[in-house]
C-alpha cells in the first residue's frame, strides 16, 4: 500500500506561507469569481470520476456504488456553496442607520459585516475520501467564505488525495489550496502551530482531535479549532412505535448500524428500549437482521484493530449479555450486539464509548425516568433519534428537551446515518462529539466558522458600496 511521506517542517511552513500570500486576493475576489471556481471544481471532479472512484475503492474498500454517491455529494456541496455565496450568504450585512442624540436613544451608523478569517488548516477524514477530504465540506465552506486552505491529506487514501489535489490546483488560483502529507503526529502539530493558520477544521478520533485542539489553544495567538470527534448517536425506541412497526424498524436500524461497515460518525451505537413484549421482539428482530448483514472490509488495519478491541471490551463487561458476535468473514468484521440494563449503563463508562464499526449496545429501561437518566449519561452526541414521540405529552416533552440538551440533530423518523447538505442542517453537538457545539461541519452554515464579524461605525460611502459590489 502506498503511504504518504511526512512533509518536512520547511514544506509545511512553505505551504502555510503560500496560503497566507494568496489569502488577501482570494478574500477580495468577487463572489461571482469564487462561485464560478467552486462549480469548476465540481465539474473537474465529475469529469475525472472514472479514474478517481477505482483509486478510492482500492485504498478504502468502500465500494464503487458508495464512492460514486460520495463523489456526487461532494460535487453537490461545491455547487451548493456557489449558489449560497451568490445569494449573499458569505457577505451578510446588518445596517443600523444613525439616530440623532446621545446614547442610549441616539447612536452612530453601525454596519455589521463578515470578513474571511484567513488561511484554514483542514484535516481530511479517513471514512469519507471525497466528502470529508481534499475537496470535502470543510474545504468547500472555507473557500466559499473567502479563505485559503492548507489540507493535511489522510494517510488512508494517499494516491486519491494527490490526484484530487492536482485536479483542484489546476482550477484554483496559485496558493489558494495547499496540501501537506504524512501519518506522523508532528505534521498535524506543525500545521496547527503555524502562525499563518487562523482556524482549523478536523474530523477524526477523540484522542487526535483533543490533542490538536489543545495545540490550537496553546498557541501564542490561539485559533478556533472545529473538531468533530466521536459520537454514539442514541436511538430511543418507544413501545408504541415498536408495537406498530417493530419489524420494519429493526431492519432499517440494522442497515444503519452496518452501513459503511459502521464507519460513519452518525452510526447508531446505543438503542434504548423498554422492558416489554414489543421491545424485546424488536431486539430479537434487530439481532436477526444484523446477523444477515454483510459488512465490507474496514478502512485500514488500525481501525480494524480498534474495532476488535472495542467489541472485546463490550462483551466482557459486568451486566452485559452478548446477543450477537459474528466472526470475521475474510477481511471483513462481523456485526456485534450486546444488551444491558440502565443501572449497568450508568455505572460503566466503557458502555458509553464509541466503537467505530458495526456494533451496538441495547439498553433496557423500566420507564421514562430511566430513559432520561440514560440520555443524560451520554453527554454530547451528534444525533439522538426518538421513535414514537409523536404525541404532545409531558413525557415526550421531557424526552425532547433531554435530546436537545445533548445533540445537534434530533430525529423523529428514520435513522441518523445520511446527513443532508442544506441550510437547516446542524452536524455538531456538545463535547465530546465536537469541540464547538455552536457550529456545524455539514450544510451551508458551515461557512460561518470561517467568517469573523466586524462592525463598521460611520463607514464612508465608498466602503459600504464596495461591500454591495463584491
Short mmCIF file of C-alpha atoms in Angstrom, two decimals:
data_model
loop_
_atom_site.label_atom_id
_atom_site.label_comp_id
_atom_site.label_asym_id
_atom_site.label_seq_id
_atom_site.Cartn_x
_atom_site.Cartn_y
_atom_site.Cartn_z
CA UNK A 1 0.00 0.00 0.00
CA UNK A 2 1.27 3.46 -0.89
CA UNK A 3 1.88 5.72 2.09
CA UNK A 4 2.35 9.43 2.37
CA UNK A 5 5.81 10.71 3.18
CA UNK A 6 5.72 13.14 6.09
CA UNK A 7 6.06 16.71 4.90
CA UNK A 8 9.12 18.37 6.38
CA UNK A 9 8.85 21.40 8.66
CA UNK A 10 10.12 23.55 5.79
CA UNK A 11 7.48 22.16 3.43
CA UNK A 12 4.71 22.80 5.96
CA UNK A 13 5.95 26.34 6.53
CA UNK A 14 6.12 26.95 2.77
CA UNK A 15 2.56 25.65 2.25
CA UNK A 16 1.19 27.88 5.01
CA UNK A 17 3.12 30.88 3.73
CA UNK A 18 1.81 30.33 0.20
CA UNK A 19 -1.75 30.20 1.56
CA UNK A 20 -1.08 33.37 3.54
CA UNK A 21 0.24 35.20 0.48
CA UNK A 22 -2.82 34.17 -1.55
CA UNK A 23 -5.32 34.97 1.21
CA UNK A 24 -5.89 38.71 0.58
CA UNK A 25 -6.51 38.21 -3.14
CA UNK A 26 -8.88 35.30 -2.57
CA UNK A 27 -10.78 37.17 0.16
CA UNK A 28 -11.18 40.17 -2.17
CA UNK A 29 -12.17 38.11 -5.20
CA UNK A 30 -15.67 38.94 -6.46
CA UNK A 31 -18.32 36.45 -5.37
CA UNK A 32 -19.10 35.63 -8.97
CA UNK A 33 -15.49 34.52 -9.46
CA UNK A 34 -15.39 32.35 -6.33
CA UNK A 35 -18.71 30.77 -7.27
CA UNK A 36 -17.53 30.01 -10.79
CA UNK A 37 -14.39 28.34 -9.47
CA UNK A 38 -16.35 26.22 -6.97
CA UNK A 39 -18.52 24.99 -9.83
CA UNK A 40 -15.42 24.36 -11.93
CA UNK A 41 -14.03 22.17 -9.13
CA UNK A 42 -17.25 20.15 -9.17
CA UNK A 43 -17.09 19.78 -12.93
CA UNK A 44 -13.47 18.61 -12.75
CA UNK A 45 -14.31 16.01 -10.10
CA UNK A 46 -17.13 14.64 -12.21
CA UNK A 47 -15.02 14.53 -15.35
CA UNK A 48 -12.34 12.51 -13.51
CA UNK A 49 -14.85 10.05 -11.98
CA UNK A 50 -13.66 7.02 -13.99
CA UNK A 51 -10.12 7.44 -12.68
CA UNK A 52 -10.87 8.64 -9.14
CA UNK A 53 -13.52 6.15 -7.97
CA UNK A 54 -11.48 2.96 -8.66
CA UNK A 55 -8.50 4.59 -6.97
CA UNK A 56 -10.60 5.45 -3.91
CA UNK A 57 -12.00 1.92 -3.76
CA UNK A 58 -8.55 0.38 -3.91
CA UNK A 59 -7.41 2.47 -0.97
CA UNK A 60 -10.56 2.41 1.22
CA UNK A 61 -12.57 -0.74 0.32
CA UNK A 62 -15.79 1.31 0.43
CA UNK A 63 -17.17 0.01 -2.88
CA UNK A 64 -17.80 1.81 -6.14
CA UNK A 65 -21.53 2.33 -5.53
CA UNK A 66 -20.90 4.14 -2.25
CA UNK A 67 -17.94 6.08 -3.67
CA UNK A 68 -19.80 7.24 -6.77
CA UNK A 69 -22.54 8.52 -4.49
CA UNK A 70 -20.00 10.26 -2.30
CA UNK A 71 -18.37 11.93 -5.31
CA UNK A 72 -21.82 13.17 -6.36
CA UNK A 73 -22.38 14.51 -2.85
CA UNK A 74 -19.05 16.35 -2.95
CA UNK A 75 -19.94 17.98 -6.26
CA UNK A 76 -23.37 18.88 -4.88
CA UNK A 77 -21.72 20.60 -1.90
CA UNK A 78 -19.37 22.62 -4.07
CA UNK A 79 -22.19 23.79 -6.33
CA UNK A 80 -24.44 24.42 -3.35
CA UNK A 81 -21.90 26.71 -1.70
CA UNK A 82 -21.53 28.54 -5.02
CA UNK A 83 -25.30 29.17 -5.03
CA UNK A 84 -25.21 30.30 -1.40
CA UNK A 85 -22.48 32.89 -1.81
CA UNK A 86 -24.16 34.28 -4.94
CA UNK A 87 -27.24 34.75 -2.76
CA UNK A 88 -25.16 36.79 -0.28
CA UNK A 89 -24.73 34.16 2.44
CA UNK A 90 -20.99 34.79 2.79
CA UNK A 91 -21.42 38.58 2.99
CA UNK A 92 -24.21 39.26 5.46
CA UNK A 93 -24.77 42.93 6.22
CA UNK A 94 -26.73 44.31 9.17
CA UNK A 95 -27.10 48.08 8.80
CA UNK A 96 -28.40 50.25 11.64
CA UNK A 97 -28.76 53.88 10.48
CA UNK A 98 -27.66 56.74 12.70
CA UNK A 99 -30.15 58.17 15.19
CA UNK A 100 -29.61 61.77 16.44
CA UNK A 101 -28.94 62.29 20.11
CA UNK A 102 -26.83 60.80 22.84
CA UNK A 103 -26.82 57.07 23.68
CA UNK A 104 -28.77 55.06 24.51
CA UNK A 105 -31.53 56.62 22.42
CA UNK A 106 -29.13 58.06 19.85
CA UNK A 107 -26.36 56.21 18.04
CA UNK A 108 -23.90 56.44 15.16
CA UNK A 109 -24.46 54.45 11.99
CA UNK A 110 -23.28 50.87 12.54
CA UNK A 111 -22.88 48.33 9.76
CA UNK A 112 -22.10 44.77 10.79
CA UNK A 113 -20.30 42.74 8.12
CA UNK A 114 -18.36 39.46 7.98
CA UNK A 115 -14.77 39.03 6.80
CA UNK A 116 -12.83 35.84 5.99
CA UNK A 117 -10.64 34.74 8.90
CA UNK A 118 -7.66 33.83 6.69
CA UNK A 119 -5.82 30.56 5.95
CA UNK A 120 -7.58 27.46 7.31
CA UNK A 121 -5.92 24.13 8.22
CA UNK A 122 -8.17 21.26 7.12
CA UNK A 123 -7.62 17.72 8.40
CA UNK A 124 -9.06 15.16 5.98
CA UNK A 125 -11.05 12.19 7.34
CA UNK A 126 -10.44 8.52 6.61
CA UNK A 127 -14.06 7.40 6.23
CA UNK A 128 -15.18 9.88 3.55
CA UNK A 129 -12.37 10.06 0.96
CA UNK A 130 -14.29 12.55 -1.16
CA UNK A 131 -16.87 14.32 1.03
CA UNK A 132 -14.60 15.00 4.05
CA UNK A 133 -11.25 15.09 2.30
CA UNK A 134 -9.27 17.37 -0.03
CA UNK A 135 -12.35 18.97 -1.64
CA UNK A 136 -14.87 17.98 1.02
CA UNK A 137 -17.26 20.09 3.02
CA UNK A 138 -14.67 21.80 5.21
CA UNK A 139 -12.59 22.87 2.22
CA UNK A 140 -15.67 23.91 0.22
CA UNK A 141 -17.09 26.00 3.05
CA UNK A 142 -13.76 27.70 3.74
CA UNK A 143 -13.17 28.50 0.06
CA UNK A 144 -16.72 29.81 -0.24
CA UNK A 145 -16.16 32.05 2.78
CA UNK A 146 -13.13 33.55 1.06
CA UNK A 147 -10.42 31.68 2.98
CA UNK A 148 -7.42 29.87 1.57
CA UNK A 149 -6.89 26.28 2.75
CA UNK A 150 -3.99 24.03 3.70
CA UNK A 151 -5.16 20.41 3.66
CA UNK A 152 -3.49 17.68 5.70
CA UNK A 153 -4.12 14.65 3.50
CA UNK A 154 -5.27 11.48 5.26
CA UNK A 155 -2.79 8.59 5.09
CA UNK A 156 -5.65 6.18 4.43
CA UNK A 157 -6.06 7.37 0.83
CA UNK A 158 -2.79 8.99 -0.25
CA UNK A 159 -2.97 8.42 -4.01
CA UNK A 160 -6.54 9.72 -4.17
CA UNK A 161 -5.55 12.77 -2.12
CA UNK A 162 -2.75 13.61 -4.51
CA UNK A 163 -4.96 13.10 -7.57
CA UNK A 164 -7.74 15.35 -6.25
CA UNK A 165 -5.22 17.98 -5.13
CA UNK A 166 -3.65 18.09 -8.59
CA UNK A 167 -7.08 18.41 -10.14
CA UNK A 168 -8.01 21.26 -7.79
CA UNK A 169 -4.81 23.26 -8.20
CA UNK A 170 -5.30 23.18 -11.96
CA UNK A 171 -8.58 25.07 -11.38
CA UNK A 172 -7.84 27.45 -8.49
CA UNK A 173 -5.53 30.48 -8.44
CA UNK A 174 -1.99 29.80 -7.21
CA UNK A 175 -1.68 29.37 -3.46
CA UNK A 176 -5.39 29.15 -2.66
CA UNK A 177 -5.25 25.42 -1.91
CA UNK A 178 -2.15 23.79 -0.43
CA UNK A 179 -1.56 20.24 0.84
CA UNK A 180 0.79 18.62 3.34
CA UNK A 181 1.21 14.89 3.82
CA UNK A 182 2.10 12.24 6.36
CA UNK A 183 0.81 9.99 9.11
CA UNK A 184 3.16 11.36 11.74
CA UNK A 185 1.83 13.43 14.63
CA UNK A 186 4.42 16.20 14.07
CA UNK A 187 2.84 17.09 10.71
CA UNK A 188 -0.53 17.93 12.24
CA UNK A 189 1.02 19.71 15.20
CA UNK A 190 3.25 21.84 12.98
CA UNK A 191 0.28 22.76 10.80
CA UNK A 192 -1.86 23.89 13.74
CA UNK A 193 1.05 25.79 15.26
CA UNK A 194 1.99 27.66 12.09
CA UNK A 195 1.49 31.40 12.63
CA UNK A 196 -0.18 31.84 9.24
CA UNK A 197 -3.06 29.49 10.13
CA UNK A 198 -6.10 31.29 11.56
CA UNK A 199 -8.54 28.38 12.08
CA UNK A 200 -8.59 24.59 11.83
CA UNK A 201 -11.24 22.01 10.91
CA UNK A 202 -10.86 18.36 11.92
CA UNK A 203 -12.82 15.12 11.59
CA UNK A 204 -11.37 12.09 13.34
CA UNK A 205 -10.70 10.39 16.66
CA UNK A 206 -11.30 11.89 20.08
CA UNK A 207 -7.67 11.33 21.03
CA UNK A 208 -6.24 13.00 17.93
CA UNK A 209 -8.77 15.81 17.91
CA UNK A 210 -8.30 16.68 21.58
CA UNK A 211 -4.51 16.77 21.15
CA UNK A 212 -4.77 19.19 18.22
CA UNK A 213 -7.45 21.26 19.98
CA UNK A 214 -5.04 21.73 22.88
CA UNK A 215 -2.30 22.77 20.47
CA UNK A 216 -4.62 25.33 18.87
CA UNK A 217 -5.38 26.82 22.27
CA UNK A 218 -1.76 26.75 23.44
CA UNK A 219 -0.51 28.95 20.60
CA UNK A 220 0.74 32.45 21.48
CA UNK A 221 -2.29 33.59 19.49
CA UNK A 222 -4.95 30.84 19.92
CA UNK A 223 -7.16 29.95 16.97
CA UNK A 224 -10.60 28.35 16.71
CA UNK A 225 -10.42 24.57 16.28
CA UNK A 226 -13.57 22.99 14.86
CA UNK A 227 -13.21 19.30 15.65
CA UNK A 228 -15.71 16.52 15.06
CA UNK A 229 -14.51 13.82 17.43
CA UNK A 230 -16.83 10.95 18.36
CA UNK A 231 -20.49 10.11 18.86
CA UNK A 232 -22.69 7.17 19.91
CA UNK A 233 -25.96 8.55 18.48
CA UNK A 234 -28.61 7.04 20.78
CA UNK A 235 -31.89 5.77 19.36
CA UNK A 236 -34.86 5.83 21.75
CA UNK A 237 -37.41 3.27 20.54
CA UNK A 238 -40.66 3.83 22.43
CA UNK A 239 -43.12 0.95 22.84
CA UNK A 240 -45.85 2.43 20.64
CA UNK A 241 -43.58 2.74 17.63
CA UNK A 242 -42.28 -0.81 18.06
CA UNK A 243 -45.72 -2.30 18.55
CA UNK A 244 -46.89 -0.66 15.33
CA UNK A 245 -43.85 -1.17 13.14
CA UNK A 246 -41.14 -3.06 15.03
CA UNK A 247 -40.02 -5.47 12.31
CA UNK A 248 -39.53 -2.76 9.70
CA UNK A 249 -37.71 -0.52 12.18
CA UNK A 250 -35.40 -3.39 13.14
CA UNK A 251 -34.47 -3.94 9.51
CA UNK A 252 -33.91 -0.23 8.96
CA UNK A 253 -31.78 0.12 12.07
CA UNK A 254 -29.65 -2.92 11.24
CA UNK A 255 -28.92 -1.41 7.84
CA UNK A 256 -27.85 1.84 9.53
CA UNK A 257 -25.55 0.06 12.02
CA UNK A 258 -23.86 -1.96 9.26
CA UNK A 259 -23.78 0.84 6.67
CA UNK A 260 -20.24 1.56 5.54
CA UNK A 261 -19.11 -1.21 7.94
CA UNK A 262 -20.26 1.05 10.79
CA UNK A 263 -17.61 3.63 9.93
CA UNK A 264 -19.95 6.63 9.99
CA UNK A 265 -19.80 9.37 12.62
CA UNK A 266 -23.61 9.09 12.88
CA UNK A 267 -23.75 5.29 13.18
CA UNK A 268 -26.25 4.26 15.93
CA UNK A 269 -24.24 2.92 18.87
CA UNK A 270 -26.91 2.77 21.59
CA UNK A 271 -30.57 1.77 21.40
CA UNK A 272 -32.85 2.41 24.39
CA UNK A 273 -35.92 0.17 24.72
CA UNK A 274 -38.48 -0.62 27.41
CA UNK A 275 -38.87 -3.92 29.24
CA UNK A 276 -42.00 -5.04 27.42
CA UNK A 277 -43.06 -7.61 24.84
CA UNK A 278 -42.93 -5.38 21.75
CA UNK A 279 -39.49 -4.06 22.62
CA UNK A 280 -37.98 -7.47 23.27
CA UNK A 281 -39.44 -8.76 20.00
CA UNK A 282 -37.78 -5.80 18.29
CA UNK A 283 -34.42 -6.63 19.87
CA UNK A 284 -34.69 -10.22 18.58
CA UNK A 285 -35.57 -8.95 15.10
CA UNK A 286 -32.65 -6.50 15.19
CA UNK A 287 -30.22 -9.28 16.08
CA UNK A 288 -31.55 -11.41 13.21
CA UNK A 289 -31.27 -8.53 10.74
CA UNK A 290 -27.71 -7.74 11.86
CA UNK A 291 -26.76 -11.41 11.57
CA UNK A 292 -27.77 -11.27 7.90
CA UNK A 293 -25.71 -8.14 7.23
CA UNK A 294 -22.51 -8.48 5.24
CA UNK A 295 -20.12 -5.66 6.17
CA UNK A 296 -17.23 -4.95 3.82
CA UNK A 297 -13.58 -4.62 4.85
CA UNK A 298 -12.71 -1.78 7.18
CA UNK A 299 -10.73 1.24 6.07
CA UNK A 300 -7.39 0.12 7.44
CA UNK A 301 -5.71 -2.26 9.87
CA UNK A 302 -5.58 0.29 12.70
CA UNK A 303 -9.33 0.91 12.57
CA UNK A 304 -9.94 -2.86 12.42
CA UNK A 305 -7.72 -3.38 15.48
CA UNK A 306 -9.57 -0.62 17.32
CA UNK A 307 -12.91 -2.23 16.48
CA UNK A 308 -11.77 -5.66 17.64
CA UNK A 309 -10.55 -4.22 20.93
CA UNK A 310 -13.74 -2.21 21.39
CA UNK A 311 -16.16 -5.09 20.92
CA UNK A 312 -13.99 -7.33 23.12
CA UNK A 313 -14.38 -4.78 25.93
CA UNK A 314 -18.15 -4.68 25.45
CA UNK A 315 -18.61 -8.44 25.58
CA UNK A 316 -16.52 -8.70 28.72
CA UNK A 317 -18.33 -6.13 30.89
CA UNK A 318 -20.30 -6.94 34.03
CA UNK A 319 -24.03 -6.73 33.49
CA UNK A 320 -23.72 -7.18 29.71
CA UNK A 321 -25.29 -10.00 27.71
CA UNK A 322 -23.87 -10.89 24.29
CA UNK A 323 -26.65 -11.13 21.71
CA UNK A 324 -24.53 -11.31 18.55
CA UNK A 325 -20.79 -11.75 17.99
CA UNK A 326 -20.27 -12.78 14.39
CA UNK A 327 -16.81 -13.98 13.33
CA UNK A 328 -14.90 -12.10 10.70
CA UNK A 329 -15.51 -13.05 7.08
CA UNK A 330 -12.13 -12.96 5.38
CA UNK A 331 -11.12 -9.28 5.61
CA UNK A 332 -14.49 -8.02 6.87
CA UNK A 333 -15.58 -7.97 10.52
CA UNK A 334 -18.85 -9.45 11.73
CA UNK A 335 -21.55 -7.41 13.44
CA UNK A 336 -21.82 -7.30 17.24
CA UNK A 337 -24.81 -6.63 19.51
CA UNK A 338 -24.85 -6.59 23.31
CA UNK A 339 -27.56 -5.83 25.86
CA UNK A 340 -27.53 -4.30 29.31
CA UNK A 341 -29.81 -2.54 31.78
CA UNK A 342 -29.94 1.11 32.76
CA UNK A 343 -28.06 0.66 36.05
CA UNK A 344 -25.12 -1.08 34.36
CA UNK A 345 -25.03 1.52 31.57
CA UNK A 346 -24.97 4.37 34.05
CA UNK A 347 -22.25 2.75 36.15
CA UNK A 348 -19.85 1.76 33.36
CA UNK A 349 -18.36 4.46 31.12
CA UNK A 350 -16.98 1.82 28.73
CA UNK A 351 -20.55 1.15 27.59
CA UNK A 352 -20.84 4.82 26.64
CA UNK A 353 -17.71 4.91 24.47
CA UNK A 354 -17.90 4.94 20.68
CA UNK A 355 -16.90 1.68 18.98
CA UNK A 356 -16.11 2.63 15.39
CA UNK A 357 -17.61 -0.22 13.38
CA UNK A 358 -20.75 -2.43 13.10
CA UNK A 359 -21.70 -2.79 16.77
CA UNK A 360 -24.45 -1.56 19.07
CA UNK A 361 -25.48 -1.61 22.74
CA UNK A 362 -29.10 -2.26 23.70
CA UNK A 363 -30.12 -0.60 26.98
CA UNK A 364 -33.37 -1.81 28.53
CA UNK A 365 -35.09 0.72 30.79
CA UNK A 366 -38.12 0.38 33.04
CA UNK A 367 -39.78 3.72 32.44
CA UNK A 368 -39.49 7.27 31.12
CA UNK A 369 -37.39 8.36 34.10
CA UNK A 370 -34.72 5.76 33.38
CA UNK A 371 -34.76 6.75 29.71
CA UNK A 372 -33.88 10.31 30.71
CA UNK A 373 -31.11 9.08 33.04
CA UNK A 374 -29.53 7.09 30.22
CA UNK A 375 -29.67 10.07 27.83
CA UNK A 376 -28.13 12.40 30.38
CA UNK A 377 -25.27 9.93 30.89
CA UNK A 378 -24.44 10.01 27.18
CA UNK A 379 -23.14 13.59 27.36
CA UNK A 380 -22.56 15.12 23.92
CA UNK A 381 -23.54 13.37 20.69
CA UNK A 382 -24.15 14.37 17.09
CA UNK A 383 -27.65 12.89 16.97
CA UNK A 384 -30.48 11.48 19.06
CA UNK A 385 -33.32 9.60 17.36
CA UNK A 386 -36.75 9.46 19.01
CA UNK A 387 -39.16 6.87 17.58
CA UNK A 388 -42.72 7.20 18.84
CA UNK A 389 -42.60 10.68 20.40
CA UNK A 390 -45.37 11.93 18.10
CA UNK A 391 -47.97 12.91 20.69
CA UNK A 392 -47.86 16.06 22.82
CA UNK A 393 -47.41 14.51 26.27
CA UNK A 394 -45.45 15.53 29.34
CA UNK A 395 -43.11 12.54 28.92
CA UNK A 396 -42.43 13.34 25.28
CA UNK A 397 -41.71 16.98 26.05
CA UNK A 398 -39.17 15.91 28.67
CA UNK A 399 -37.66 13.45 26.20
CA UNK A 400 -37.28 16.11 23.50
CA UNK A 401 -35.69 18.53 25.99
CA UNK A 402 -33.21 15.86 27.06
CA UNK A 403 -32.36 15.04 23.43
CA UNK A 404 -31.84 18.68 22.51
CA UNK A 405 -29.56 19.13 25.53
CA UNK A 406 -27.05 16.55 24.28
CA UNK A 407 -27.39 16.51 20.48
CA UNK A 408 -27.02 18.76 17.47
CA UNK A 409 -29.68 16.93 15.46
CA UNK A 410 -32.82 15.25 16.83
CA UNK A 411 -34.65 12.83 14.54
CA UNK A 412 -38.27 11.71 14.93
CA UNK A 413 -38.25 9.27 12.00
CA UNK A 414 -35.65 7.37 10.03
CA UNK A 415 -32.07 6.68 11.12
CA UNK A 416 -29.15 9.05 11.80
CA UNK A 417 -26.85 7.85 9.00
CA UNK A 418 -27.22 10.06 5.95
CA UNK A 419 -26.63 13.77 6.62
CA UNK A 420 -28.37 16.13 4.21
CA UNK A 421 -26.43 19.11 2.86
CA UNK A 422 -28.82 22.00 3.34
CA UNK A 423 -29.16 25.37 5.04
CA UNK A 424 -31.04 23.94 8.04
CA UNK A 425 -28.57 21.16 8.81
CA UNK A 426 -26.72 21.01 12.13
CA UNK A 427 -23.88 18.48 12.19
CA UNK A 428 -22.26 19.12 15.53
CA UNK A 429 -23.05 18.65 19.19
CA UNK A 430 -21.81 19.22 22.72
CA UNK A 431 -18.45 17.88 23.89
CA UNK A 432 -17.13 15.26 23.26
CA UNK A 433 -18.90 14.94 19.91
CA UNK A 434 -17.36 18.25 18.79
CA UNK A 435 -15.12 20.96 20.18
CA UNK A 436 -17.66 23.68 19.38
CA UNK A 437 -21.36 22.89 19.65
CA UNK A 438 -22.29 26.30 18.22
CA UNK A 439 -21.15 25.38 14.70
CA UNK A 440 -21.85 22.78 12.01
CA UNK A 441 -19.48 20.98 9.67
CA UNK A 442 -22.23 19.97 7.21
CA UNK A 443 -24.64 22.31 5.48
CA UNK A 444 -24.32 25.86 4.29
CA UNK A 445 -24.00 27.34 7.78
CA UNK A 446 -20.55 25.67 7.85
CA UNK A 447 -19.24 28.85 6.18
CA UNK A 448 -19.92 30.78 9.37
CA UNK A 449 -16.96 29.05 11.07
CA UNK A 450 -14.60 30.93 8.76
CA UNK A 451 -16.23 34.38 8.78
CA UNK A 452 -15.49 36.90 11.52
CA UNK A 453 -17.99 39.67 12.31
CA UNK A 454 -16.79 43.28 12.14
CA UNK A 455 -18.84 46.38 12.95
CA UNK A 456 -18.11 49.48 10.80
CA UNK A 457 -19.05 52.71 12.58
CA UNK A 458 -19.85 55.72 10.40
CA UNK A 459 -18.14 54.00 7.47
CA UNK A 460 -17.54 56.10 4.34
CA UNK A 461 -19.91 55.58 1.45
CA UNK A 462 -17.30 54.00 -0.83
CA UNK A 463 -16.72 51.17 1.68
CA UNK A 464 -20.41 50.33 2.01
CA UNK A 465 -20.80 50.45 -1.78
CA UNK A 466 -17.80 48.13 -2.18
CA UNK A 467 -19.43 45.56 0.07
CA UNK A 468 -22.51 45.57 -2.10
CA UNK A 469 -20.49 45.07 -5.30
CA UNK A 470 -18.25 42.22 -4.08
#
